[in-house]
Short mmCIF file of C-alpha atoms in Angstrom, two decimals:
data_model
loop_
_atom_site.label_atom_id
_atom_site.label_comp_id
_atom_site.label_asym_id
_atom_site.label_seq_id
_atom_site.Cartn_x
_atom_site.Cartn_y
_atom_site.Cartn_z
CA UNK F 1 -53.63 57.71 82.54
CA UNK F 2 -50.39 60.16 83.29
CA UNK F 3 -48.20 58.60 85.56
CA UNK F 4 -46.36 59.99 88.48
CA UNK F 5 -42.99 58.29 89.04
CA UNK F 6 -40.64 58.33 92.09
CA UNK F 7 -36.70 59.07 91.12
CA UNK F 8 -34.01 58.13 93.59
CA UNK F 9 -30.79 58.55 92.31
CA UNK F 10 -28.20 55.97 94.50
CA UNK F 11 -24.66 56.39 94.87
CA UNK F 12 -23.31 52.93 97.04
CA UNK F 13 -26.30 51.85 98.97
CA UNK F 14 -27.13 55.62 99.60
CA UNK F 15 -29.69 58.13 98.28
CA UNK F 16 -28.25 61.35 96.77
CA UNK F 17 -29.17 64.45 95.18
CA UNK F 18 -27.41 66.74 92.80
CA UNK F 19 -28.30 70.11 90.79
CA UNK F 20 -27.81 70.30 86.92
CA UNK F 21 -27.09 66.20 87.58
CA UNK F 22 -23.89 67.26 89.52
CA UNK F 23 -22.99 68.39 92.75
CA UNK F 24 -24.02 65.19 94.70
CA UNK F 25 -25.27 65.51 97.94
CA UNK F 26 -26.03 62.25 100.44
CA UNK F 27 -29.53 62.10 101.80
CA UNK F 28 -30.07 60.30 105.30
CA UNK F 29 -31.33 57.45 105.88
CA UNK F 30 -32.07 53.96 103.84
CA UNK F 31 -33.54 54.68 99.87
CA UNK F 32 -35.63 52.01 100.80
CA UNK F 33 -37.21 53.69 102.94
CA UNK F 34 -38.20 56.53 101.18
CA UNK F 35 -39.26 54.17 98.34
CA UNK F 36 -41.60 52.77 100.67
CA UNK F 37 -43.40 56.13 101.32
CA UNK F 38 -43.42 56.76 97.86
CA UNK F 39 -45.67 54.04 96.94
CA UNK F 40 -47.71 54.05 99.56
CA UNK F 41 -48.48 57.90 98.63
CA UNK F 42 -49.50 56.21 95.50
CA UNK F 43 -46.27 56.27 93.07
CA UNK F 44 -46.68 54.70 89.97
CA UNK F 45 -43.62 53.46 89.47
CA UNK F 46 -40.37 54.09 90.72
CA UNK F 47 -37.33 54.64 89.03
CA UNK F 48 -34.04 53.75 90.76
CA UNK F 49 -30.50 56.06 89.14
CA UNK F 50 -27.01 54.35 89.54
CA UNK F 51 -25.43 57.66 89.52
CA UNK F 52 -21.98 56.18 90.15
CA UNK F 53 -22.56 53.52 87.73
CA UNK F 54 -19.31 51.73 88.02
CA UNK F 55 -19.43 47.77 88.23
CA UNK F 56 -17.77 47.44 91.22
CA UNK F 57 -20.59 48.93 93.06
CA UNK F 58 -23.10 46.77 91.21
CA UNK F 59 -24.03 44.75 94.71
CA UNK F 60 -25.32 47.33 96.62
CA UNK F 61 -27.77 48.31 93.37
CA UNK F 62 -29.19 44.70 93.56
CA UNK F 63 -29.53 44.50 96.81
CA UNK F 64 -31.46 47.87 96.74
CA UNK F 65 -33.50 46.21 93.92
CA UNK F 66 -34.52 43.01 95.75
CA UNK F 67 -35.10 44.95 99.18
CA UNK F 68 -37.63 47.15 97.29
CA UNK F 69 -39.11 44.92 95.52
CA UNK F 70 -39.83 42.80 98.52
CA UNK F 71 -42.07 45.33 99.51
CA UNK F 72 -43.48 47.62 96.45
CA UNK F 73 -45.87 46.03 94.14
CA UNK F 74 -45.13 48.69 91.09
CA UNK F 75 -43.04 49.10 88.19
CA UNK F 76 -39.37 49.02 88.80
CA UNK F 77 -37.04 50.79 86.53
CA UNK F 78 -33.34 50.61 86.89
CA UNK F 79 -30.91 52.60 85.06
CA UNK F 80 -27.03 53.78 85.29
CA UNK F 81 -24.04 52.39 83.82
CA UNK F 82 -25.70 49.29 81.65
CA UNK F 83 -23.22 48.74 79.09
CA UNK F 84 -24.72 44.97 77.68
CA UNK F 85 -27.51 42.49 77.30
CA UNK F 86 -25.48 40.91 79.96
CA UNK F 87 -26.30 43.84 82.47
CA UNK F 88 -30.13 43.88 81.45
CA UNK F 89 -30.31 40.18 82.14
CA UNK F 90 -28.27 40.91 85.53
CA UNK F 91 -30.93 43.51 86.08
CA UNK F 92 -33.98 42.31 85.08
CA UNK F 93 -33.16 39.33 87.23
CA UNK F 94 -32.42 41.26 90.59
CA UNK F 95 -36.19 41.88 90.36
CA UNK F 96 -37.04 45.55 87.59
CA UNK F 97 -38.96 45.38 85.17
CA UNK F 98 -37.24 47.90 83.18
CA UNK F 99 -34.19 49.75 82.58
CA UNK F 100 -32.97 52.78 81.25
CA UNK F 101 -29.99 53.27 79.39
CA UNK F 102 -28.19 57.24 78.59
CA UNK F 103 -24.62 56.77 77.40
CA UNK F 104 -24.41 53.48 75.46
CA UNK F 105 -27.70 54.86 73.54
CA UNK F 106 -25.77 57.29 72.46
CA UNK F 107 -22.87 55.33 72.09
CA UNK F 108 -23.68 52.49 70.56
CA UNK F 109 -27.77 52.78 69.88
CA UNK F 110 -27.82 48.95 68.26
CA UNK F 111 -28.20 48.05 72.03
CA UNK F 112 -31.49 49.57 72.26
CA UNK F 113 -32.68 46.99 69.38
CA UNK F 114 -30.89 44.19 71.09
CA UNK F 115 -32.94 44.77 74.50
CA UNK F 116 -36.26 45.73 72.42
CA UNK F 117 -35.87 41.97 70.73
CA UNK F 118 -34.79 40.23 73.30
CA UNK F 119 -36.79 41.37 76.27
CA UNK F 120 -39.86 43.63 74.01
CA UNK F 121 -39.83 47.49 74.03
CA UNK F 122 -41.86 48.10 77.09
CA UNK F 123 -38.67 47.22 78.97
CA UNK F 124 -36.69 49.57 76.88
CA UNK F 125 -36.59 53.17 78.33
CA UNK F 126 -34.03 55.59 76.83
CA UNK F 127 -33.20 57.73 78.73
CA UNK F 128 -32.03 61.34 77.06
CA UNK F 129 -29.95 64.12 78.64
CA UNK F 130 -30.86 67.68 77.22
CA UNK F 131 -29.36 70.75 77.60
CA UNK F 132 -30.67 73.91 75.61
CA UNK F 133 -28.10 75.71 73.61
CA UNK F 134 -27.50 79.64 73.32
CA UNK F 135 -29.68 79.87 70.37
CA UNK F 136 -32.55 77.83 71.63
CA UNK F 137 -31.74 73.86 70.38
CA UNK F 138 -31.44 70.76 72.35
CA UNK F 139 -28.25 69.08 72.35
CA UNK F 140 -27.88 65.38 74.06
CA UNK F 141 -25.41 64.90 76.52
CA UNK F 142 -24.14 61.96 77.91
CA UNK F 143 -22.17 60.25 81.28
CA UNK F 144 -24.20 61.90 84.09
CA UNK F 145 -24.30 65.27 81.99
CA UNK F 146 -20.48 64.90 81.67
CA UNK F 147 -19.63 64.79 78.13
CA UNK F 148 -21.66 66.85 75.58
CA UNK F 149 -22.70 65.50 71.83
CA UNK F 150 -23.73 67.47 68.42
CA UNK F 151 -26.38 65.34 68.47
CA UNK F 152 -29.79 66.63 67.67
CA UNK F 153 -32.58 65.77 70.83
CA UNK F 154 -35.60 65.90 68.43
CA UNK F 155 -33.63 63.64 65.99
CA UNK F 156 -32.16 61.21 69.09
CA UNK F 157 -35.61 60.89 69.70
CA UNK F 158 -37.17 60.00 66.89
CA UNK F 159 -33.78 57.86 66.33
CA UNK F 160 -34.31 55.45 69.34
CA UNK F 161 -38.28 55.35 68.53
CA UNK F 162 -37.56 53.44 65.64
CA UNK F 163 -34.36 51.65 67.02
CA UNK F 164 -37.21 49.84 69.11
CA UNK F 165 -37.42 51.87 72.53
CA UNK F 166 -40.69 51.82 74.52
CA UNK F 167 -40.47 54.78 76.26
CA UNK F 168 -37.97 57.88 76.43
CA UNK F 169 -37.04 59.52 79.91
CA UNK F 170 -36.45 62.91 79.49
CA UNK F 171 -34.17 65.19 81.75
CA UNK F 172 -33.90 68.72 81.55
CA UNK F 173 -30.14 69.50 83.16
CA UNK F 174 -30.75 72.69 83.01
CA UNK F 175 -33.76 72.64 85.07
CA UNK F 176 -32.56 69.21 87.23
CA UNK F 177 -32.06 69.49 90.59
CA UNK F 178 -33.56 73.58 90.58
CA UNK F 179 -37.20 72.96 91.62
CA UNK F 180 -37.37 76.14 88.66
CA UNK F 181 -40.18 74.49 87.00
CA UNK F 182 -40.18 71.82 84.21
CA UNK F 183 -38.56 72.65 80.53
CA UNK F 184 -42.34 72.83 78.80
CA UNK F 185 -40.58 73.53 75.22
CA UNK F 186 -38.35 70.79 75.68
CA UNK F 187 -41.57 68.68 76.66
CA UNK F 188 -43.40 69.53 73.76
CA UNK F 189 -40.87 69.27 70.63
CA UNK F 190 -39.92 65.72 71.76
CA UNK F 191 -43.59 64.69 72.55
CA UNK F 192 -44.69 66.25 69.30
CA UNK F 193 -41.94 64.15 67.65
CA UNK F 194 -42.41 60.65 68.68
CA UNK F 195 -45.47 58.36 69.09
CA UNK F 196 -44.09 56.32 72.54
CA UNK F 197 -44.20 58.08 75.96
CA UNK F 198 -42.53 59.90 77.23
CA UNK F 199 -40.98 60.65 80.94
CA UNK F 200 -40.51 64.41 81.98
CA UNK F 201 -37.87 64.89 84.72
CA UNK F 202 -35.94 68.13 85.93
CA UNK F 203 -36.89 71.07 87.92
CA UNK F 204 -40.22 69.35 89.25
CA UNK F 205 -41.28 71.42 92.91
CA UNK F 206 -45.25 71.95 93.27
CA UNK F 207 -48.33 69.82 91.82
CA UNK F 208 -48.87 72.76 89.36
CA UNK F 209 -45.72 71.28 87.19
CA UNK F 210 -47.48 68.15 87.11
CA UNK F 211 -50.35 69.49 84.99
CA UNK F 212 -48.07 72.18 83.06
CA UNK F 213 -45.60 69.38 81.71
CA UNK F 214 -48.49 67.07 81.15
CA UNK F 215 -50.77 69.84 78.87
CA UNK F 216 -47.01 70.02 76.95
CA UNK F 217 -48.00 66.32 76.21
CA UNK F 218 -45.63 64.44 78.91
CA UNK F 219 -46.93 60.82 79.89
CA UNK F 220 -45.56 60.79 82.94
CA UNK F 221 -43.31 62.95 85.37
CA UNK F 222 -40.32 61.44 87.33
CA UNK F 223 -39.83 63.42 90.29
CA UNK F 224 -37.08 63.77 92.77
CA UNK F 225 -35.91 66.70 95.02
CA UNK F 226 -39.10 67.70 95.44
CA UNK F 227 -39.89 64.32 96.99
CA UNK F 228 -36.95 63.96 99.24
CA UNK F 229 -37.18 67.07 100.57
CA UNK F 230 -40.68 67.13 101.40
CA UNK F 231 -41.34 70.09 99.07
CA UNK F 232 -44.85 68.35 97.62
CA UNK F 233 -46.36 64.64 97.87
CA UNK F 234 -47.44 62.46 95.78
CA UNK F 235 -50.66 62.65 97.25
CA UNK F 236 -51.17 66.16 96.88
CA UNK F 237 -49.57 66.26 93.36
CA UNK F 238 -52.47 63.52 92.45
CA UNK F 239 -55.41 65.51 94.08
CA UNK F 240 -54.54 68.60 91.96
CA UNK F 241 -54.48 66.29 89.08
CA UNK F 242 -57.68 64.98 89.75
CA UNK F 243 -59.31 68.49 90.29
CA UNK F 244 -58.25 69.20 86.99
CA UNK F 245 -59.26 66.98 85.14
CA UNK F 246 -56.42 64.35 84.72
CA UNK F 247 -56.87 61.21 84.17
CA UNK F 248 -54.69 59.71 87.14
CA UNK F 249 -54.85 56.65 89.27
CA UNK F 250 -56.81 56.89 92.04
CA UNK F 251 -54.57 57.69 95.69
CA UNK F 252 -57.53 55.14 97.21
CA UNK F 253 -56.53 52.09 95.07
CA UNK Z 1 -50.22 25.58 106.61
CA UNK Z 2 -49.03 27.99 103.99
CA UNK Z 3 -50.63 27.75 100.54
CA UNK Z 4 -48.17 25.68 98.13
CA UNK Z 5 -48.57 27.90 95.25
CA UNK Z 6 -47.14 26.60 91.86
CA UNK Z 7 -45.67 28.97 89.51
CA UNK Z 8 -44.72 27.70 86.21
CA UNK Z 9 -41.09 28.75 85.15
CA UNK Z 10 -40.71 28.54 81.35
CA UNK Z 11 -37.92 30.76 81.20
CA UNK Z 12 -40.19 33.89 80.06
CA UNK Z 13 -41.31 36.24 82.97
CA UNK Z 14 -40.80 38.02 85.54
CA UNK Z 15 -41.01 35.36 88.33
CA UNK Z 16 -39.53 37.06 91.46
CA UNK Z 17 -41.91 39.37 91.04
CA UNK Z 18 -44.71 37.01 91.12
CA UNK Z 19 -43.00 35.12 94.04
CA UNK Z 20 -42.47 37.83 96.50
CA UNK Z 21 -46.14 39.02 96.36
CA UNK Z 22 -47.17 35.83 97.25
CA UNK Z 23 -43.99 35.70 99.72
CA UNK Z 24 -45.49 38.92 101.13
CA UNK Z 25 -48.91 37.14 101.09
CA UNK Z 26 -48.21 34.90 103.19
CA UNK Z 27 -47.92 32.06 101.10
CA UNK Z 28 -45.28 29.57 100.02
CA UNK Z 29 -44.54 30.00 96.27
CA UNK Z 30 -42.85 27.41 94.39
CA UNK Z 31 -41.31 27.43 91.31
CA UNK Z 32 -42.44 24.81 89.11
CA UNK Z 33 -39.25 23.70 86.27
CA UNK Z 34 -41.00 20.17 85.47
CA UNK Z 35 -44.15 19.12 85.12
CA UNK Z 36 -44.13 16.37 87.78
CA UNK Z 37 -43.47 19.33 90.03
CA UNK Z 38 -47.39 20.18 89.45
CA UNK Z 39 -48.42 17.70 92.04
CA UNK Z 40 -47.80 19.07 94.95
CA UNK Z 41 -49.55 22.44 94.43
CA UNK Z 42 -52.95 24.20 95.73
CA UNK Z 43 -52.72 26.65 93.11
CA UNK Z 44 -51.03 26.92 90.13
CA UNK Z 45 -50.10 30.35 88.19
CA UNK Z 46 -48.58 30.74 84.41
CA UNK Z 47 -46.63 34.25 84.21
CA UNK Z 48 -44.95 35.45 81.47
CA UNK Z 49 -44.09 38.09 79.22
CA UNK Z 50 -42.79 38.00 75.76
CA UNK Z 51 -44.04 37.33 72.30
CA UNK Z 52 -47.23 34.41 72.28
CA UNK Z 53 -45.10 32.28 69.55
CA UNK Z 54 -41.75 32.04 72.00
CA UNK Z 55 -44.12 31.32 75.17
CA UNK Z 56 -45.97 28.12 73.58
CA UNK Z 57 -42.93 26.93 72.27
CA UNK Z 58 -40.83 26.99 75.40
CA UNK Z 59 -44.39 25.36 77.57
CA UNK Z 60 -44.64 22.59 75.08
CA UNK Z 61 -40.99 21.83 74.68
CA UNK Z 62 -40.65 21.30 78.72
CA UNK Z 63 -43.78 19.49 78.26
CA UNK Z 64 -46.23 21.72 80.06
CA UNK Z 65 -49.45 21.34 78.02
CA UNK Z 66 -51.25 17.63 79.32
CA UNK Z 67 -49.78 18.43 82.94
CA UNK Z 68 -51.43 21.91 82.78
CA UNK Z 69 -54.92 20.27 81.65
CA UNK Z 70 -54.48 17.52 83.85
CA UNK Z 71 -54.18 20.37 86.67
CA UNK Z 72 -57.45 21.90 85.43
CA UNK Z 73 -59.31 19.33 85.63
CA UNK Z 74 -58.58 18.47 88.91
CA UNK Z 75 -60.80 21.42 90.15
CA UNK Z 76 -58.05 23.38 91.65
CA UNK Z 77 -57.53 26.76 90.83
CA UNK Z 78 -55.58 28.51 87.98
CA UNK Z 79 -54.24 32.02 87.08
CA UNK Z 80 -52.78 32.97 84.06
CA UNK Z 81 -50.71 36.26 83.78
CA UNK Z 82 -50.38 38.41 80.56
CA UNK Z 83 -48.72 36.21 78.36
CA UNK Z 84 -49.54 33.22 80.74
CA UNK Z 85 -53.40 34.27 80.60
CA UNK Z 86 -53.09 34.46 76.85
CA UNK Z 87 -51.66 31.54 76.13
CA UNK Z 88 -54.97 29.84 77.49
CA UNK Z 89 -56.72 30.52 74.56
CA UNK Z 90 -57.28 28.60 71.32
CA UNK Z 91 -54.62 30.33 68.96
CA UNK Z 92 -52.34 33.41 69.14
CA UNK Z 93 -51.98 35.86 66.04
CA UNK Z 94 -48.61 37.59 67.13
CA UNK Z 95 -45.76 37.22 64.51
CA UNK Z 96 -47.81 33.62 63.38
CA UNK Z 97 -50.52 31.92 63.48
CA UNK Z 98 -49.90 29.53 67.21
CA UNK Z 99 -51.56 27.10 68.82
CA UNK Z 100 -52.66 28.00 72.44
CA UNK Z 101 -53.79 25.89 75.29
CA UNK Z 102 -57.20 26.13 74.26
CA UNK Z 103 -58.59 26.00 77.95
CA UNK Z 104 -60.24 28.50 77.27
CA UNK Z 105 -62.19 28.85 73.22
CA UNK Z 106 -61.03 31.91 71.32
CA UNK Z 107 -57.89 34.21 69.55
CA UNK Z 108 -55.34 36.49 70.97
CA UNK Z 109 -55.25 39.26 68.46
CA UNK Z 110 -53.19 42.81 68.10
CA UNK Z 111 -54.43 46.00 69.63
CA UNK Z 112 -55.68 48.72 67.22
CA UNK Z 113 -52.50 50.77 66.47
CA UNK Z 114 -54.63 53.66 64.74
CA UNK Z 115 -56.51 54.79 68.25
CA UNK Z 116 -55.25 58.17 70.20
CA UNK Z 117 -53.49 55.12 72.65
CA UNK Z 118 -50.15 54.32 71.80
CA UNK Z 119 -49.24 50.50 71.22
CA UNK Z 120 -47.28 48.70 73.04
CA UNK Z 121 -50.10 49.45 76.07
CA UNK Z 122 -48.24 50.49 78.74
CA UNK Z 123 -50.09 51.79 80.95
CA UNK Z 124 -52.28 51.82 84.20
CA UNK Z 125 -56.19 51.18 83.48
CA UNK Z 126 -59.69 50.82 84.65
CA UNK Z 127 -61.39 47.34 84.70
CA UNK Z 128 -65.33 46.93 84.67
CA UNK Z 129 -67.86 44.26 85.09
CA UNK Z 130 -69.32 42.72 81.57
CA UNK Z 131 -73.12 43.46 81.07
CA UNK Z 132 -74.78 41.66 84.26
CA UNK Z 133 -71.51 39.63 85.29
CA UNK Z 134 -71.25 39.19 88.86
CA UNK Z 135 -67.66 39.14 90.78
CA UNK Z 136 -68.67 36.74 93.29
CA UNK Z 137 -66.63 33.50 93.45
CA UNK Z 138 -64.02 34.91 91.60
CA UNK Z 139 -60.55 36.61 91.77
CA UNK Z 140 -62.21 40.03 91.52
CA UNK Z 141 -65.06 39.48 94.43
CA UNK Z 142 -62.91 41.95 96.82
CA UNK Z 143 -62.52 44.43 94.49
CA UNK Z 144 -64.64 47.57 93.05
CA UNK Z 145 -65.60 48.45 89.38
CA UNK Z 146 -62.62 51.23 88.13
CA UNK Z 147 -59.99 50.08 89.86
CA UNK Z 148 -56.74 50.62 87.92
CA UNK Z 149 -54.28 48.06 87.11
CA UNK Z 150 -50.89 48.05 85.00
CA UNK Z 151 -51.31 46.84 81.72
CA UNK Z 152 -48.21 45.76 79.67
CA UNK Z 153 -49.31 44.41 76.13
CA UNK Z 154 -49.54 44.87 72.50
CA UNK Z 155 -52.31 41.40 71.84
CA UNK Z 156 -55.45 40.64 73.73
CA UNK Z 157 -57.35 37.50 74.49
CA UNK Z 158 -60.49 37.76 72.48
CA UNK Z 159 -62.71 34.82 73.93
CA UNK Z 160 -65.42 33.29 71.76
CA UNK Z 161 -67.75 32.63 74.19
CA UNK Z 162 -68.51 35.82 75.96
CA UNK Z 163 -69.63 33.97 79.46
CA UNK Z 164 -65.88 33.45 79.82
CA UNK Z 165 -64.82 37.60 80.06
CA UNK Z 166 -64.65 38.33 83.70
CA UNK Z 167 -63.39 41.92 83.30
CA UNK Z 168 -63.65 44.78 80.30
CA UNK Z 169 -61.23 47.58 79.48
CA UNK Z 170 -61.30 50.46 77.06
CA UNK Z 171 -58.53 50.94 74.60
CA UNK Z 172 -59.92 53.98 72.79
CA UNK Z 173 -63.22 52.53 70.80
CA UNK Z 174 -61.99 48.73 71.73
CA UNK Z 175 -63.17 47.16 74.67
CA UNK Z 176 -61.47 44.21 75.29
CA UNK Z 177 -61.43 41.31 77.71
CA UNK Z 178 -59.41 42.18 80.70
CA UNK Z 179 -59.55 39.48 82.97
CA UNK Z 180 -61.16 35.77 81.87
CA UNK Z 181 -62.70 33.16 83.54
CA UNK Z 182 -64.27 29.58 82.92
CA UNK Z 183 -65.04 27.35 86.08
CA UNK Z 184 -61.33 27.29 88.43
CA UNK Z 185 -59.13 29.00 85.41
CA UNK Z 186 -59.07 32.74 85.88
CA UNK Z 187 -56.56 35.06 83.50
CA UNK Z 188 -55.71 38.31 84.08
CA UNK Z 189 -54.07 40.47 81.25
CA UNK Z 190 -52.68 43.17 83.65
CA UNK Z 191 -50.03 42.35 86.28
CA UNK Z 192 -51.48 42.43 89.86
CA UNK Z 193 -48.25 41.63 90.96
CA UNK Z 194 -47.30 45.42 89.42
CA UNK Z 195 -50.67 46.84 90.59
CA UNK Z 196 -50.10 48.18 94.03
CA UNK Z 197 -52.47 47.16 96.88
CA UNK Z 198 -55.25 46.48 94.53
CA UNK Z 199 -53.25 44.30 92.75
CA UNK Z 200 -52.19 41.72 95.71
CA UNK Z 201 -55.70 42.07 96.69
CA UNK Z 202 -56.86 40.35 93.88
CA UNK Z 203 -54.05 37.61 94.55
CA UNK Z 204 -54.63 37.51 98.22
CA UNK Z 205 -58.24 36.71 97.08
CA UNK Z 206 -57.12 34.01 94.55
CA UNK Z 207 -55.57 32.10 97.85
CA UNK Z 208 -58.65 32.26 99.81
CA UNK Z 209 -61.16 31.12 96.99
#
């Protein structure tokens, strides 16, 4: 089954968008609401960004947690600016069933065996920041695509695999926030290179990307822009999946 | 009257989940911390995710195990969740040999880690009926053959006696017991609280039975 998954990136108690995760622009209206929409179009999870990610703001993120999951009966993910077990615990508590961590996997990648022991690897999701170099590599960045690493993404990959993560969400910045089309190459090496799925975000606009990035061997696609702004649906994404032979869940169930 | 249902907090699952489906059911969940609590329930439900070893430990050092059975055989129903819906079997195979509640006869054993399906199972799947078993009286009477749920698990619940598996899912050349049943006790190894509307269908179902 490939998964389609609804991003929302927050900032406060707001939606926002960037491009190339930067840029940030405020979206109207309540991200609850949109989450709503998404799963009755037939999400399959939804994945919630703390772009800000300071934890000050923490409040607002729970009470966007607890709102949603008041009302939406799938998969939560939470991510942004979870330093320690304590924050998982704080997290998994407000009501997701997962989170996502980016800089202190890259910082200080014990963490991701901590969480994997403590709360088992299908609540694990690392969540990798690539950006293609001049002569064709993938280097991981970190901090909202703010500070840049020599680090490897094939190896970081393989790296947190084994460290204990259950899944790996992968973002293209150089496709994020374009509606260009996914990063197939980057799909493919880091699918090719580890055995847990992975989550294909950045540069997502028509259903077509759906079945490109899943033929490169993605697991699931997390979509945003292309969502918010009404570009595709979910809907329509899952009926061209369907036609084509994708295993998907049903939009009926 | 709202239905008083009972769910049993050992300290290992995802409870709010649980609670606000049943909260958006309609119903009145209560979380159960001792097992004099049990009383007062129309149905009772054991979530829970987490390793089979930790699970029994924490149920039999709050003293869950004689109030559960007591519960059982009172007629009333009972849902076990993923881990909670594992733990009703005889023994558990994950990191050591465990004693289960043995409500229902049979082993919780690992998923094949050498099919094209990546382990732990995470992951939305089908459910279908077992040879000739019918749906009717059960948690699954409202819904249809290859509906998809969302599976998180590396064991499953292999009963002995085959008249208990209420619902079968393929895992590559397995086929293993999705759902389980035996007179009121009903397990589910997906999470209809994660499933979507088919998902609290199944749940709004288990409060009308």
């Amino acid at each position: 089954m490939k998964r389609v998954i609804a991003r929302l990136d927050i900032k406060g108690n707001r939606l926002i968008k960037g491009i190339h995760l930067e840029g940030w622009r405020f979206l109207n209206g309540d991200p609850n609401d949109y989450c709503k929409k998404y799963y009755f179009d037939g999400a399959d999870e939804i994945l919630y960004v703390d772009a800000v990610a300071s934890l000050y703001n923490r409040d607002s993120l729970k009470d966007i947690i607890r709102k949603t999951t008041e009302n939406v009966f799938v998969p939560l993910t939470v991510g942004g600016g979870i330093r320690t077990i304590e924050d998982v615990t704080e997290i998994l508590r407000s009501g997701a069933d997962k989170v996502a961590i980016c800089t202190q996997a890259v910082k200080t990648p014990e963490l991701i065996s901590k969480v994997a022991d403590k709360f088992g690897a299908q609540c694990m999701v690392v969540s990798i920041q690539a950006k293609k170099t001049q002569n064709g590599n993938y280097k991981v960045w970190y901090d909202v695509a703010r500070e840049k690493t020599e680090i490897d993404v094939v190896e970081f990959a393989k790296k947190v695999e084994e460290l204990g993560a259950g899944e790996i969400l992968l973002t293209s910045i150089d496709q994020e926030g374009t509606g260009k089309g996914m990063d197939e190459t980057l799909i493919k090496i880091v699918t090719d290179a580890t055995r847990i799925p992975v989550i294909a975000c950045g540069g997502f606009m028509k259903p077509e990307d759906f079945k490109l990035a899943v033929d490169s061997g993605a697991d699931a696609v997390a979509i945003a822009k292309a969502l918010h702004y009404n570009h595709t649906n979910i809907f329509d994404i899952k009926s061209f999946a369907a036609s084509n032979g994708i295993n998907v869940r049903k939009n009926e169930d | 009257m709202k239905t008083n249902v009972g769910i049993i907090d050992y300290e290992m699952g995802n409870l709010l989940s649980l609670s606000r489906a049943f909260i958006h059911l309609n119903a009145n969940p209560i979380i159960i911390k001792t097992p004099e609590e049990i009383k007062e329930i129309d149905i009772l439900v054991l979530p829970g995710v987490g390793a089979f070893p930790d699970g029994m430990n924490m149920i039999n050092s709050k003293f869950f195990p004689s109030a559960i059975s007591e519960y059982v055989k009172s007629g009333k129903n009972f849902m076990g969740i993923c881990l909670g819906m594992q733990m009703l079997l005889s023994k558990g195979f994950e990191h050591r040999e465990t004693d289960g509640l043995n409500i229902i006869q049979g082993d919780v054993i690992p998923l094949p880690t050498d099919s094209e399906f990546k382990v732990p199972n995470i992951n939305w799947h089908e459910i279908m009926k077992p040879n000739e078993h019918q749906w009717n009286h059960t948690i699954l009477q409202n819904t249809k053959e290859l509906t998809n749920f969302y599976f998180v698990h590396s064991f499953y619940a292999n009963p002995s006696n085959k008249a208990d598996v209420l619902a079968e899912t393929n895992f590559g050349n397995l086929r293993f017991a999705s759902a389980i049943k035996k007179d009121n006790v009903f397990g589910t190894q997906f999470h209809p609280e994660k499933s979507g509307a088919q998902g609290l269908k199944i749940l709004e179902t288990l409060l009308k039975l």
